[in-house]
mmCIF file of C-alpha atoms in Angstrom:
data_model
loop_
_atom_site.group_PDB
_atom_site.id
_atom_site.type_symbol
_atom_site.label_atom_id
_atom_site.label_comp_id
_atom_site.label_asym_id
_atom_site.label_seq_id
_atom_site.Cartn_x
_atom_site.Cartn_y
_atom_site.Cartn_z
ATOM 1 C CA UNK H 672 0.333 -0.004 -0.194
ATOM 2 C CA UNK H 673 1.642 3.546 -1.057
ATOM 3 C CA UNK H 674 2.302 5.571 2.235
ATOM 4 C CA UNK H 675 0.646 8.946 1.238
ATOM 5 C CA UNK H 676 -2.572 7.052 0.815
ATOM 6 C CA UNK H 677 -2.321 5.650 4.529
ATOM 7 C CA UNK H 678 -1.474 9.034 5.770
ATOM 8 C CA UNK H 679 -4.945 10.254 4.000
ATOM 9 C CA UNK H 680 -6.565 7.952 6.313
ATOM 10 C CA UNK H 681 -5.092 8.093 9.739
ATOM 11 C CA UNK H 682 -2.053 9.209 11.824
ATOM 12 C CA UNK H 683 0.722 6.580 11.518
ATOM 13 C CA UNK H 684 3.109 6.454 14.195
ATOM 14 C CA UNK H 685 7.587 5.918 14.155
ATOM 15 C CA UNK H 686 9.026 4.510 17.031
ATOM 16 C CA UNK H 687 11.251 5.312 19.881
ATOM 17 C CA UNK H 688 14.448 5.444 20.516
ATOM 18 C CA UNK H 689 17.444 3.291 19.233
ATOM 19 C CA UNK H 690 19.590 4.856 21.809
ATOM 20 C CA UNK H 691 17.381 4.408 24.563
ATOM 21 C CA UNK H 692 16.068 0.267 24.237
ATOM 22 C CA UNK H 693 20.312 0.028 23.809
ATOM 23 C CA UNK H 694 21.560 0.969 26.532
ATOM 24 C CA UNK H 695 19.015 -1.645 28.829
ATOM 25 C CA UNK H 696 21.544 -3.932 27.605
ATOM 26 C CA UNK H 697 24.906 -4.524 29.837
ATOM 27 C CA UNK H 698 26.670 -4.739 26.414
ATOM 28 C CA UNK H 699 30.745 -4.546 26.551
ATOM 29 C CA UNK H 700 33.676 -3.316 24.449
ATOM 30 C CA UNK H 701 33.062 -7.289 23.439
ATOM 31 C CA UNK H 702 29.558 -6.464 22.432
ATOM 32 C CA UNK H 703 30.829 -3.844 19.925
ATOM 33 C CA UNK H 704 34.020 -5.095 18.132
ATOM 34 C CA UNK H 705 32.506 -8.814 17.660
ATOM 35 C CA UNK H 706 35.142 -10.917 15.531
ATOM 36 C CA UNK H 707 35.238 -8.039 12.640
ATOM 37 C CA UNK H 708 36.377 -5.699 14.689
ATOM 38 C CA UNK H 709 38.476 -7.875 17.381
ATOM 39 C CA UNK H 710 41.926 -6.714 16.506
ATOM 40 C CA UNK H 711 40.896 -3.201 15.858
ATOM 41 C CA UNK H 712 43.337 -0.479 17.898
ATOM 42 C CA UNK H 713 40.353 2.262 18.953
ATOM 43 C CA UNK H 714 37.363 1.310 21.395
ATOM 44 C CA UNK H 715 34.636 1.235 20.116
ATOM 45 C CA UNK H 716 32.078 1.066 23.232
ATOM 46 C CA UNK H 717 29.104 3.299 22.680
ATOM 47 C CA UNK H 718 29.355 2.999 18.677
ATOM 48 C CA UNK H 719 25.498 1.719 18.022
ATOM 49 C CA UNK H 720 25.516 0.731 14.676
ATOM 50 C CA UNK H 721 27.950 -1.476 15.118
ATOM 51 C CA UNK H 722 25.902 -3.323 16.573
ATOM 52 C CA UNK H 723 23.751 -4.309 13.615
ATOM 53 C CA UNK H 724 26.556 -6.687 12.896
ATOM 54 C CA UNK H 725 28.067 -8.093 15.342
ATOM 55 C CA UNK H 726 24.908 -7.629 17.368
ATOM 56 C CA UNK H 727 21.754 -8.017 15.445
ATOM 57 C CA UNK H 728 19.569 -10.192 17.868
ATOM 58 C CA UNK H 729 19.546 -6.871 19.855
ATOM 59 C CA UNK H 730 18.211 -4.713 16.590
ATOM 60 C CA UNK H 731 16.055 -7.229 15.970
ATOM 61 C CA UNK H 732 14.696 -7.497 19.198
ATOM 62 C CA UNK H 733 14.491 -3.442 19.869
ATOM 63 C CA UNK H 734 12.644 -3.288 16.261
ATOM 64 C CA UNK H 735 10.013 -6.380 16.889
ATOM 65 C CA UNK H 736 8.814 -4.188 20.312
ATOM 66 C CA UNK H 737 7.807 -0.621 18.599
ATOM 67 C CA UNK H 738 6.466 -3.259 15.734
ATOM 68 C CA UNK H 739 4.547 -5.397 18.670
ATOM 69 C CA UNK H 740 4.250 -1.335 20.018
ATOM 70 C CA UNK H 741 1.678 -0.441 16.796
ATOM 71 C CA UNK H 742 4.895 1.122 14.396
ATOM 72 C CA UNK H 743 4.232 2.009 10.839
ATOM 73 C CA UNK H 744 7.580 3.485 10.784
ATOM 74 C CA UNK H 745 10.753 1.740 11.570
ATOM 75 C CA UNK H 746 13.989 3.768 11.821
ATOM 76 C CA UNK H 747 17.291 2.110 11.077
ATOM 77 C CA UNK H 748 20.120 1.841 13.095
ATOM 78 C CA UNK H 749 22.220 4.700 11.441
ATOM 79 C CA UNK H 750 21.616 7.477 12.853
ATOM 80 C CA UNK H 751 25.401 7.963 12.513
ATOM 81 C CA UNK H 752 26.361 5.260 9.478
ATOM 82 C CA UNK H 753 28.152 8.235 8.615
ATOM 83 C CA UNK H 754 31.695 8.669 7.181
ATOM 84 C CA UNK H 755 31.995 12.146 10.159
ATOM 85 C CA UNK H 756 30.851 10.843 12.812
ATOM 86 C CA UNK H 757 32.393 6.796 12.349
ATOM 87 C CA UNK H 758 35.902 8.671 11.622
ATOM 88 C CA UNK H 759 35.847 8.944 15.644
ATOM 89 C CA UNK H 760 36.183 5.491 15.947
ATOM 90 C CA UNK H 761 38.550 4.778 12.682
ATOM 91 C CA UNK H 762 35.916 2.900 11.001
ATOM 92 C CA UNK H 763 35.304 5.827 8.133
ATOM 93 C CA UNK H 764 35.328 2.317 5.137
ATOM 94 C CA UNK H 765 33.005 0.337 7.198
ATOM 95 C CA UNK H 766 30.123 2.995 5.868
ATOM 96 C CA UNK H 767 28.011 1.185 3.209
ATOM 97 C CA UNK H 768 28.501 -2.025 5.269
ATOM 98 C CA UNK H 769 26.667 -0.366 8.720
ATOM 99 C CA UNK H 770 24.125 1.384 6.685
ATOM 100 C CA UNK H 771 23.237 -2.050 4.365
ATOM 101 C CA UNK H 772 23.546 -4.482 7.574
ATOM 102 C CA UNK H 773 20.916 -1.869 9.510
ATOM 103 C CA UNK H 774 17.945 -1.946 6.493
ATOM 104 C CA UNK H 775 18.368 -4.597 6.014
ATOM 105 C CA UNK H 776 17.398 -5.952 9.689
ATOM 106 C CA UNK H 777 15.106 -3.963 9.608
ATOM 107 C CA UNK H 778 13.720 -4.670 6.703
ATOM 108 C CA UNK H 779 13.192 -8.177 7.447
ATOM 109 C CA UNK H 780 11.704 -7.321 10.463
ATOM 110 C CA UNK H 781 8.933 -5.411 9.026
ATOM 111 C CA UNK H 782 7.764 -7.831 6.053
ATOM 112 C CA UNK H 783 7.387 -10.405 9.076
ATOM 113 C CA UNK H 784 5.161 -8.197 10.590
ATOM 114 C CA UNK H 785 2.884 -6.601 7.024
ATOM 115 C CA UNK H 786 2.797 -10.122 6.451
ATOM 116 C CA UNK H 787 1.211 -11.282 9.940
ATOM 117 C CA UNK H 788 -1.247 -8.119 9.752
ATOM 118 C CA UNK H 789 -1.840 -7.205 5.708
ATOM 119 C CA UNK H 790 -3.512 -4.120 6.344
ATOM 120 C CA UNK H 791 -1.292 -1.948 8.921
ATOM 121 C CA UNK H 792 1.811 -2.613 6.270
ATOM 122 C CA UNK H 793 5.126 -1.769 8.248
ATOM 123 C CA UNK H 794 7.601 1.318 6.686
ATOM 124 C CA UNK H 795 11.829 0.907 6.950
ATOM 125 C CA UNK H 796 12.742 4.091 7.517
ATOM 126 C CA UNK H 797 16.467 5.216 6.427
ATOM 127 C CA UNK H 798 18.016 7.043 10.093
ATOM 128 C CA UNK H 799 20.307 9.777 8.488
ATOM 129 C CA UNK H 800 22.042 11.654 10.998
ATOM 130 C CA UNK H 801 22.957 15.346 11.580
ATOM 131 C CA UNK H 802 27.067 14.066 12.042
ATOM 132 C CA UNK H 803 28.634 15.965 14.422
ATOM 133 C CA UNK H 804 29.484 18.553 12.358
ATOM 134 C CA UNK H 805 27.838 22.764 10.929
ATOM 135 C CA UNK H 806 28.420 23.832 7.910
ATOM 136 C CA UNK H 807 26.635 26.974 8.598
ATOM 137 C CA UNK H 808 28.949 27.806 11.910
ATOM 138 C CA UNK H 809 32.716 27.978 12.478
ATOM 139 C CA UNK H 810 34.311 25.964 15.759
ATOM 140 C CA UNK H 811 36.659 28.878 16.118
ATOM 141 C CA UNK H 812 35.269 31.127 17.844
ATOM 142 C CA UNK H 813 38.414 33.815 16.587
ATOM 143 C CA UNK H 814 38.493 32.896 13.131
ATOM 144 C CA UNK H 815 34.351 32.720 12.084
ATOM 145 C CA UNK H 816 35.148 32.449 8.334
ATOM 146 C CA UNK H 817 36.647 28.771 9.198
ATOM 147 C CA UNK H 818 34.156 25.774 8.683
ATOM 148 C CA UNK H 819 35.195 22.549 9.593
ATOM 149 C CA UNK H 820 33.018 20.675 6.801
ATOM 150 C CA UNK H 821 32.090 21.761 3.436
ATOM 151 C CA UNK H 822 29.269 20.979 1.837
ATOM 152 C CA UNK H 823 30.748 19.055 -1.014
ATOM 153 C CA UNK H 824 31.926 16.566 1.989
ATOM 154 C CA UNK H 825 28.857 16.617 3.266
ATOM 155 C CA UNK H 826 26.753 15.964 0.006
ATOM 156 C CA UNK H 827 29.959 13.626 -0.563
ATOM 157 C CA UNK H 828 29.393 11.355 3.115
ATOM 158 C CA UNK H 829 25.480 11.608 2.638
ATOM 159 C CA UNK H 830 25.368 9.773 -0.139
ATOM 160 C CA UNK H 831 27.182 7.294 0.669
ATOM 161 C CA UNK H 832 25.003 6.351 3.257
ATOM 162 C CA UNK H 833 22.324 6.509 0.960
ATOM 163 C CA UNK H 834 23.538 3.750 -1.089
ATOM 164 C CA UNK H 835 24.034 2.163 1.529
ATOM 165 C CA UNK H 836 20.091 1.770 2.832
ATOM 166 C CA UNK H 837 18.447 2.470 -0.440
ATOM 167 C CA UNK H 838 20.749 -1.120 -1.287
ATOM 168 C CA UNK H 839 19.263 -2.753 1.568
ATOM 169 C CA UNK H 840 15.989 -1.664 0.866
ATOM 170 C CA UNK H 841 14.103 1.230 2.696
ATOM 171 C CA UNK H 842 11.445 2.423 2.131
ATOM 172 C CA UNK H 843 11.908 5.568 2.565
ATOM 173 C CA UNK H 844 15.234 8.122 4.018
ATOM 174 C CA UNK H 845 15.036 9.706 7.215
ATOM 175 C CA UNK H 846 17.284 13.047 7.404
ATOM 176 C CA UNK H 847 16.133 13.917 11.063
ATOM 177 C CA UNK H 848 17.558 16.011 14.078
ATOM 178 C CA UNK H 849 18.513 18.870 11.833
ATOM 179 C CA UNK H 850 20.217 21.945 13.762
ATOM 180 C CA UNK H 851 21.835 23.193 10.766
ATOM 181 C CA UNK H 852 19.694 23.392 7.190
ATOM 182 C CA UNK H 853 22.752 23.521 5.775
ATOM 183 C CA UNK H 854 23.384 20.468 6.475
ATOM 184 C CA UNK H 855 20.192 19.311 5.255
ATOM 185 C CA UNK H 856 20.900 21.158 2.319
ATOM 186 C CA UNK H 857 23.560 19.155 1.006
ATOM 187 C CA UNK H 858 21.793 15.593 2.305
ATOM 188 C CA UNK H 859 18.568 16.674 0.114
ATOM 189 C CA UNK H 860 21.120 17.189 -2.839
ATOM 190 C CA UNK H 861 23.948 13.906 -2.227
ATOM 191 C CA UNK H 862 19.758 12.602 -2.356
ATOM 192 C CA UNK H 863 18.764 13.403 -5.230
ATOM 193 C CA UNK H 864 22.626 13.359 -7.072
ATOM 194 C CA UNK H 865 21.611 9.497 -5.986
ATOM 195 C CA UNK H 866 17.982 8.918 -6.981
ATOM 196 C CA UNK H 867 19.278 10.556 -11.043
ATOM 197 C CA UNK H 868 22.129 8.275 -10.718
ATOM 198 C CA UNK H 869 20.407 5.147 -9.754
ATOM 199 C CA UNK H 870 17.365 5.475 -11.477
ATOM 200 C CA UNK H 871 15.009 5.156 -8.763
ATOM 201 C CA UNK H 872 12.793 7.324 -6.756
ATOM 202 C CA UNK H 873 11.517 6.832 -2.583
ATOM 203 C CA UNK H 874 10.077 9.029 -0.428
ATOM 204 C CA UNK H 875 11.834 11.914 1.602
ATOM 205 C CA UNK H 876 11.240 13.049 5.207
ATOM 206 C CA UNK H 877 12.689 16.413 7.296
ATOM 207 C CA UNK H 878 13.004 16.910 10.518
ATOM 208 C CA UNK H 879 14.648 19.479 12.731
ATOM 209 C CA UNK H 880 15.370 19.913 15.728
ATOM 210 C CA UNK H 881 14.654 23.262 17.784
ATOM 211 C CA UNK H 882 17.024 23.148 20.207
ATOM 212 C CA UNK H 883 15.324 25.912 22.873
ATOM 213 C CA UNK H 884 13.180 28.021 23.663
ATOM 214 C CA UNK H 885 13.911 30.834 21.305
ATOM 215 C CA UNK H 886 11.959 28.258 18.506
ATOM 216 C CA UNK H 887 14.918 28.381 16.694
ATOM 217 C CA UNK H 888 17.829 25.682 15.429
ATOM 218 C CA UNK H 889 21.381 25.754 16.690
ATOM 219 C CA UNK H 890 22.439 27.806 13.048
ATOM 220 C CA UNK H 891 18.863 30.129 14.127
ATOM 221 C CA UNK H 892 16.606 30.040 11.383
ATOM 222 C CA UNK H 893 13.031 29.999 12.777
ATOM 223 C CA UNK H 894 10.531 26.959 12.508
ATOM 224 C CA UNK H 895 8.757 28.865 9.625
ATOM 225 C CA UNK H 896 12.365 30.165 7.933
ATOM 226 C CA UNK H 897 13.337 26.015 8.061
ATOM 227 C CA UNK H 898 10.286 24.713 6.167
ATOM 228 C CA UNK H 899 10.962 27.603 3.531
ATOM 229 C CA UNK H 900 14.259 26.766 3.054
ATOM 230 C CA UNK H 901 13.571 23.165 2.582
ATOM 231 C CA UNK H 902 10.287 23.046 0.807
ATOM 232 C CA UNK H 903 12.439 22.900 -2.448
ATOM 233 C CA UNK H 904 12.829 18.997 -1.882
ATOM 234 C CA UNK H 905 8.595 18.348 -2.361
ATOM 235 C CA UNK H 906 9.739 15.649 1.030
ATOM 236 C CA UNK H 907 7.060 13.870 2.374
ATOM 237 C CA UNK H 908 6.495 15.187 5.481
ATOM 238 C CA UNK H 909 8.668 17.988 7.586
ATOM 239 C CA UNK H 910 8.492 17.538 10.915
ATOM 240 C CA UNK H 911 10.547 18.135 14.639
ATOM 241 C CA UNK H 912 12.057 15.804 16.828
ATOM 242 C CA UNK H 913 14.393 16.128 19.666
ATOM 243 C CA UNK H 914 15.410 18.676 21.894
ATOM 244 C CA UNK H 915 12.439 19.640 23.771
ATOM 245 C CA UNK H 916 9.788 16.956 24.688
ATOM 246 C CA UNK H 917 6.102 17.252 23.492
ATOM 247 C CA UNK H 918 4.615 20.153 26.363
ATOM 248 C CA UNK H 919 7.816 22.810 24.689
ATOM 249 C CA UNK H 920 6.777 21.484 20.814
ATOM 250 C CA UNK H 921 3.627 22.105 20.127
ATOM 251 C CA UNK H 922 3.604 25.981 19.566
ATOM 252 C CA UNK H 923 6.661 25.199 16.109
ATOM 253 C CA UNK H 924 4.500 22.422 15.644
ATOM 254 C CA UNK H 925 1.665 24.796 15.761
ATOM 255 C CA UNK H 926 3.306 26.862 12.678
ATOM 256 C CA UNK H 927 4.500 23.919 10.770
ATOM 257 C CA UNK H 928 0.957 22.917 10.611
ATOM 258 C CA UNK H 929 -0.539 25.934 9.595
ATOM 259 C CA UNK H 930 2.027 26.655 7.043
ATOM 260 C CA UNK H 931 3.308 23.088 5.533
ATOM 261 C CA UNK H 932 1.974 22.201 1.873
ATOM 262 C CA UNK H 933 3.443 18.618 2.689
ATOM 263 C CA UNK H 934 2.307 16.200 5.582
ATOM 264 C CA UNK H 935 3.849 17.261 9.288
ATOM 265 C CA UNK H 936 5.737 14.720 11.916
ATOM 266 C CA UNK H 937 6.367 15.367 15.394
ATOM 267 C CA UNK H 938 8.985 13.233 17.668
ATOM 268 C CA UNK H 939 9.590 14.931 21.116
ATOM 269 C CA UNK H 940 12.008 13.553 23.884
ATOM 270 C CA UNK H 941 10.221 12.000 26.841
ATOM 271 C CA UNK H 942 9.502 15.399 28.285
ATOM 272 C CA UNK H 943 13.587 17.965 28.954
ATOM 273 C CA UNK H 944 17.030 15.296 30.621
ATOM 274 C CA UNK H 945 17.544 15.795 35.022
ATOM 275 C CA UNK H 946 20.658 16.802 36.163
ATOM 276 C CA UNK H 947 21.690 13.434 35.008
ATOM 277 C CA UNK H 948 21.303 13.037 31.773
ATOM 278 C CA UNK H 949 17.523 10.670 31.800
ATOM 279 C CA UNK H 950 14.226 11.227 31.305
ATOM 280 C CA UNK H 951 11.709 10.952 33.336
ATOM 281 C CA UNK H 952 8.533 11.195 32.136
ATOM 282 C CA UNK H 953 6.454 8.010 31.850
ATOM 283 C CA UNK H 954 4.505 6.167 28.874
ATOM 284 C CA UNK H 955 1.105 7.960 29.894
ATOM 285 C CA UNK H 956 3.299 11.056 30.284
ATOM 286 C CA UNK H 957 4.106 11.603 27.034
ATOM 287 C CA UNK H 958 0.942 10.191 25.157
ATOM 288 C CA UNK H 959 -1.197 12.706 27.502
ATOM 289 C CA UNK H 960 0.402 15.627 26.202
ATOM 290 C CA UNK H 961 1.068 14.168 22.216
ATOM 291 C CA UNK H 962 -2.776 13.687 22.298
ATOM 292 C CA UNK H 963 -2.794 17.209 22.787
ATOM 293 C CA UNK H 964 -0.880 17.248 19.036
ATOM 294 C CA UNK H 965 -4.114 15.074 17.746
ATOM 295 C CA UNK H 966 -6.825 17.582 18.820
ATOM 296 C CA UNK H 967 -5.701 20.434 17.552
ATOM 297 C CA UNK H 968 -5.077 18.344 14.418
ATOM 298 C CA UNK H 969 -1.505 19.579 14.052
ATOM 299 C CA UNK H 970 -0.201 16.009 12.938
ATOM 300 C CA UNK H 971 0.670 12.953 10.280
ATOM 301 C CA UNK H 972 3.297 10.938 11.670
ATOM 302 C CA UNK H 973 4.075 10.973 15.591
ATOM 303 C CA UNK H 974 6.637 9.115 17.685
ATOM 304 C CA UNK H 975 9.268 9.997 19.825
ATOM 305 C CA UNK H 976 12.801 10.223 20.730
ATOM 306 C CA UNK H 977 15.347 10.534 23.236
ATOM 307 C CA UNK H 978 14.068 8.701 26.075
ATOM 308 C CA UNK H 979 11.163 7.197 24.311
ATOM 309 C CA UNK H 980 10.916 3.284 24.598
ATOM 310 C CA UNK H 981 8.455 0.728 23.285
ATOM 311 C CA UNK H 982 6.045 1.465 26.260
ATOM 312 C CA UNK H 983 5.627 4.795 25.061
ATOM 313 C CA UNK H 984 4.876 4.578 21.532
ATOM 314 C CA UNK H 985 2.659 1.735 22.443
ATOM 315 C CA UNK H 986 0.673 4.557 24.597
ATOM 316 C CA UNK H 987 0.319 6.807 21.763
ATOM 317 C CA UNK H 988 -0.339 4.648 19.172
ATOM 318 C CA UNK H 989 -3.579 4.089 21.321
ATOM 319 C CA UNK H 990 -4.457 7.332 21.812
ATOM 320 C CA UNK H 991 -3.753 7.675 18.212
ATOM 321 C CA UNK H 992 -6.649 5.649 16.539
ATOM 322 C CA UNK H 993 -9.058 8.081 18.278
ATOM 323 C CA UNK H 994 -8.409 10.692 15.637
ATOM 324 C CA UNK H 995 -7.724 11.970 12.112
ATOM 325 C CA UNK H 996 -4.805 13.327 10.819
ATOM 326 C CA UNK H 997 -4.167 16.736 9.821
ATOM 327 C CA UNK H 998 -5.708 17.165 6.125
ATOM 328 C CA UNK H 999 -2.835 19.375 4.311
ATOM 329 C CA UNK H 1000 -3.787 22.803 3.471
ATOM 330 C CA UNK H 1001 -5.442 22.701 -0.355
ATOM 331 C CA UNK H 1002 -2.709 25.039 -2.694
#
């Protein structure tokens, strides 16, 4: 079934945090190394993307938990599976494999649950994180003109990641946690270049991050400016995730709902972290806050980011059944 037809009929459910559920497993350095990287010179613990190869059982289990909770769309374990992020571990040459294997795992789970319930098909979104570099801002306060990465470099590293994801048969791409719109533009450029060369095209979702109460991205854009800057790419959806909980996200989501000609997505954190970096918002609390989005017809796709689990997604999915999706404005 075409995802656009489903989006016209109901609110679709995105999964929750991958890292939050990974952290529930008492993993050691050996779990990340496996046999493949047993002799690798750098420490690898914390490089969650490696688990798609060294502990695929854990990643499969997490995808299944989210499908059982009611997720329509599951994200690949590839948030940091790019050449820039993997350079921290000396694993730049493994980028294609990390994306391909992660996509294959998610696809197998999606196919399994789609067969179990054909009336609720499951989709795989290839997760493309922002990298730890910014194209718009200088990391050197003494040299505002300096850039740690170029647009061309970003375009190429995103394109490399996309090849692995598409070869692994994802259904769509999700450029997420965008703090710098120029990075997102590089990702879109790389995606479009790959589409043209490969002769294929799949939907693209975009999700930005409002970093604080100023209502702006880290690179300084308002929500409306963020939307306008990326509308040229004609995405399947545009939305917001991370940094804020549902309560803090609502006013910016309302702007998107009013202005966006595309479907709107949201996947907030489980509240704001405490002084220990822990998220304390319960599934019931998160769902109650997210229900406001549904009552006010602000969203088409809803899920969870940092701190959310399959229990949060189950609570959200149960409530979503009661509400119609946001209707796209007539153009």
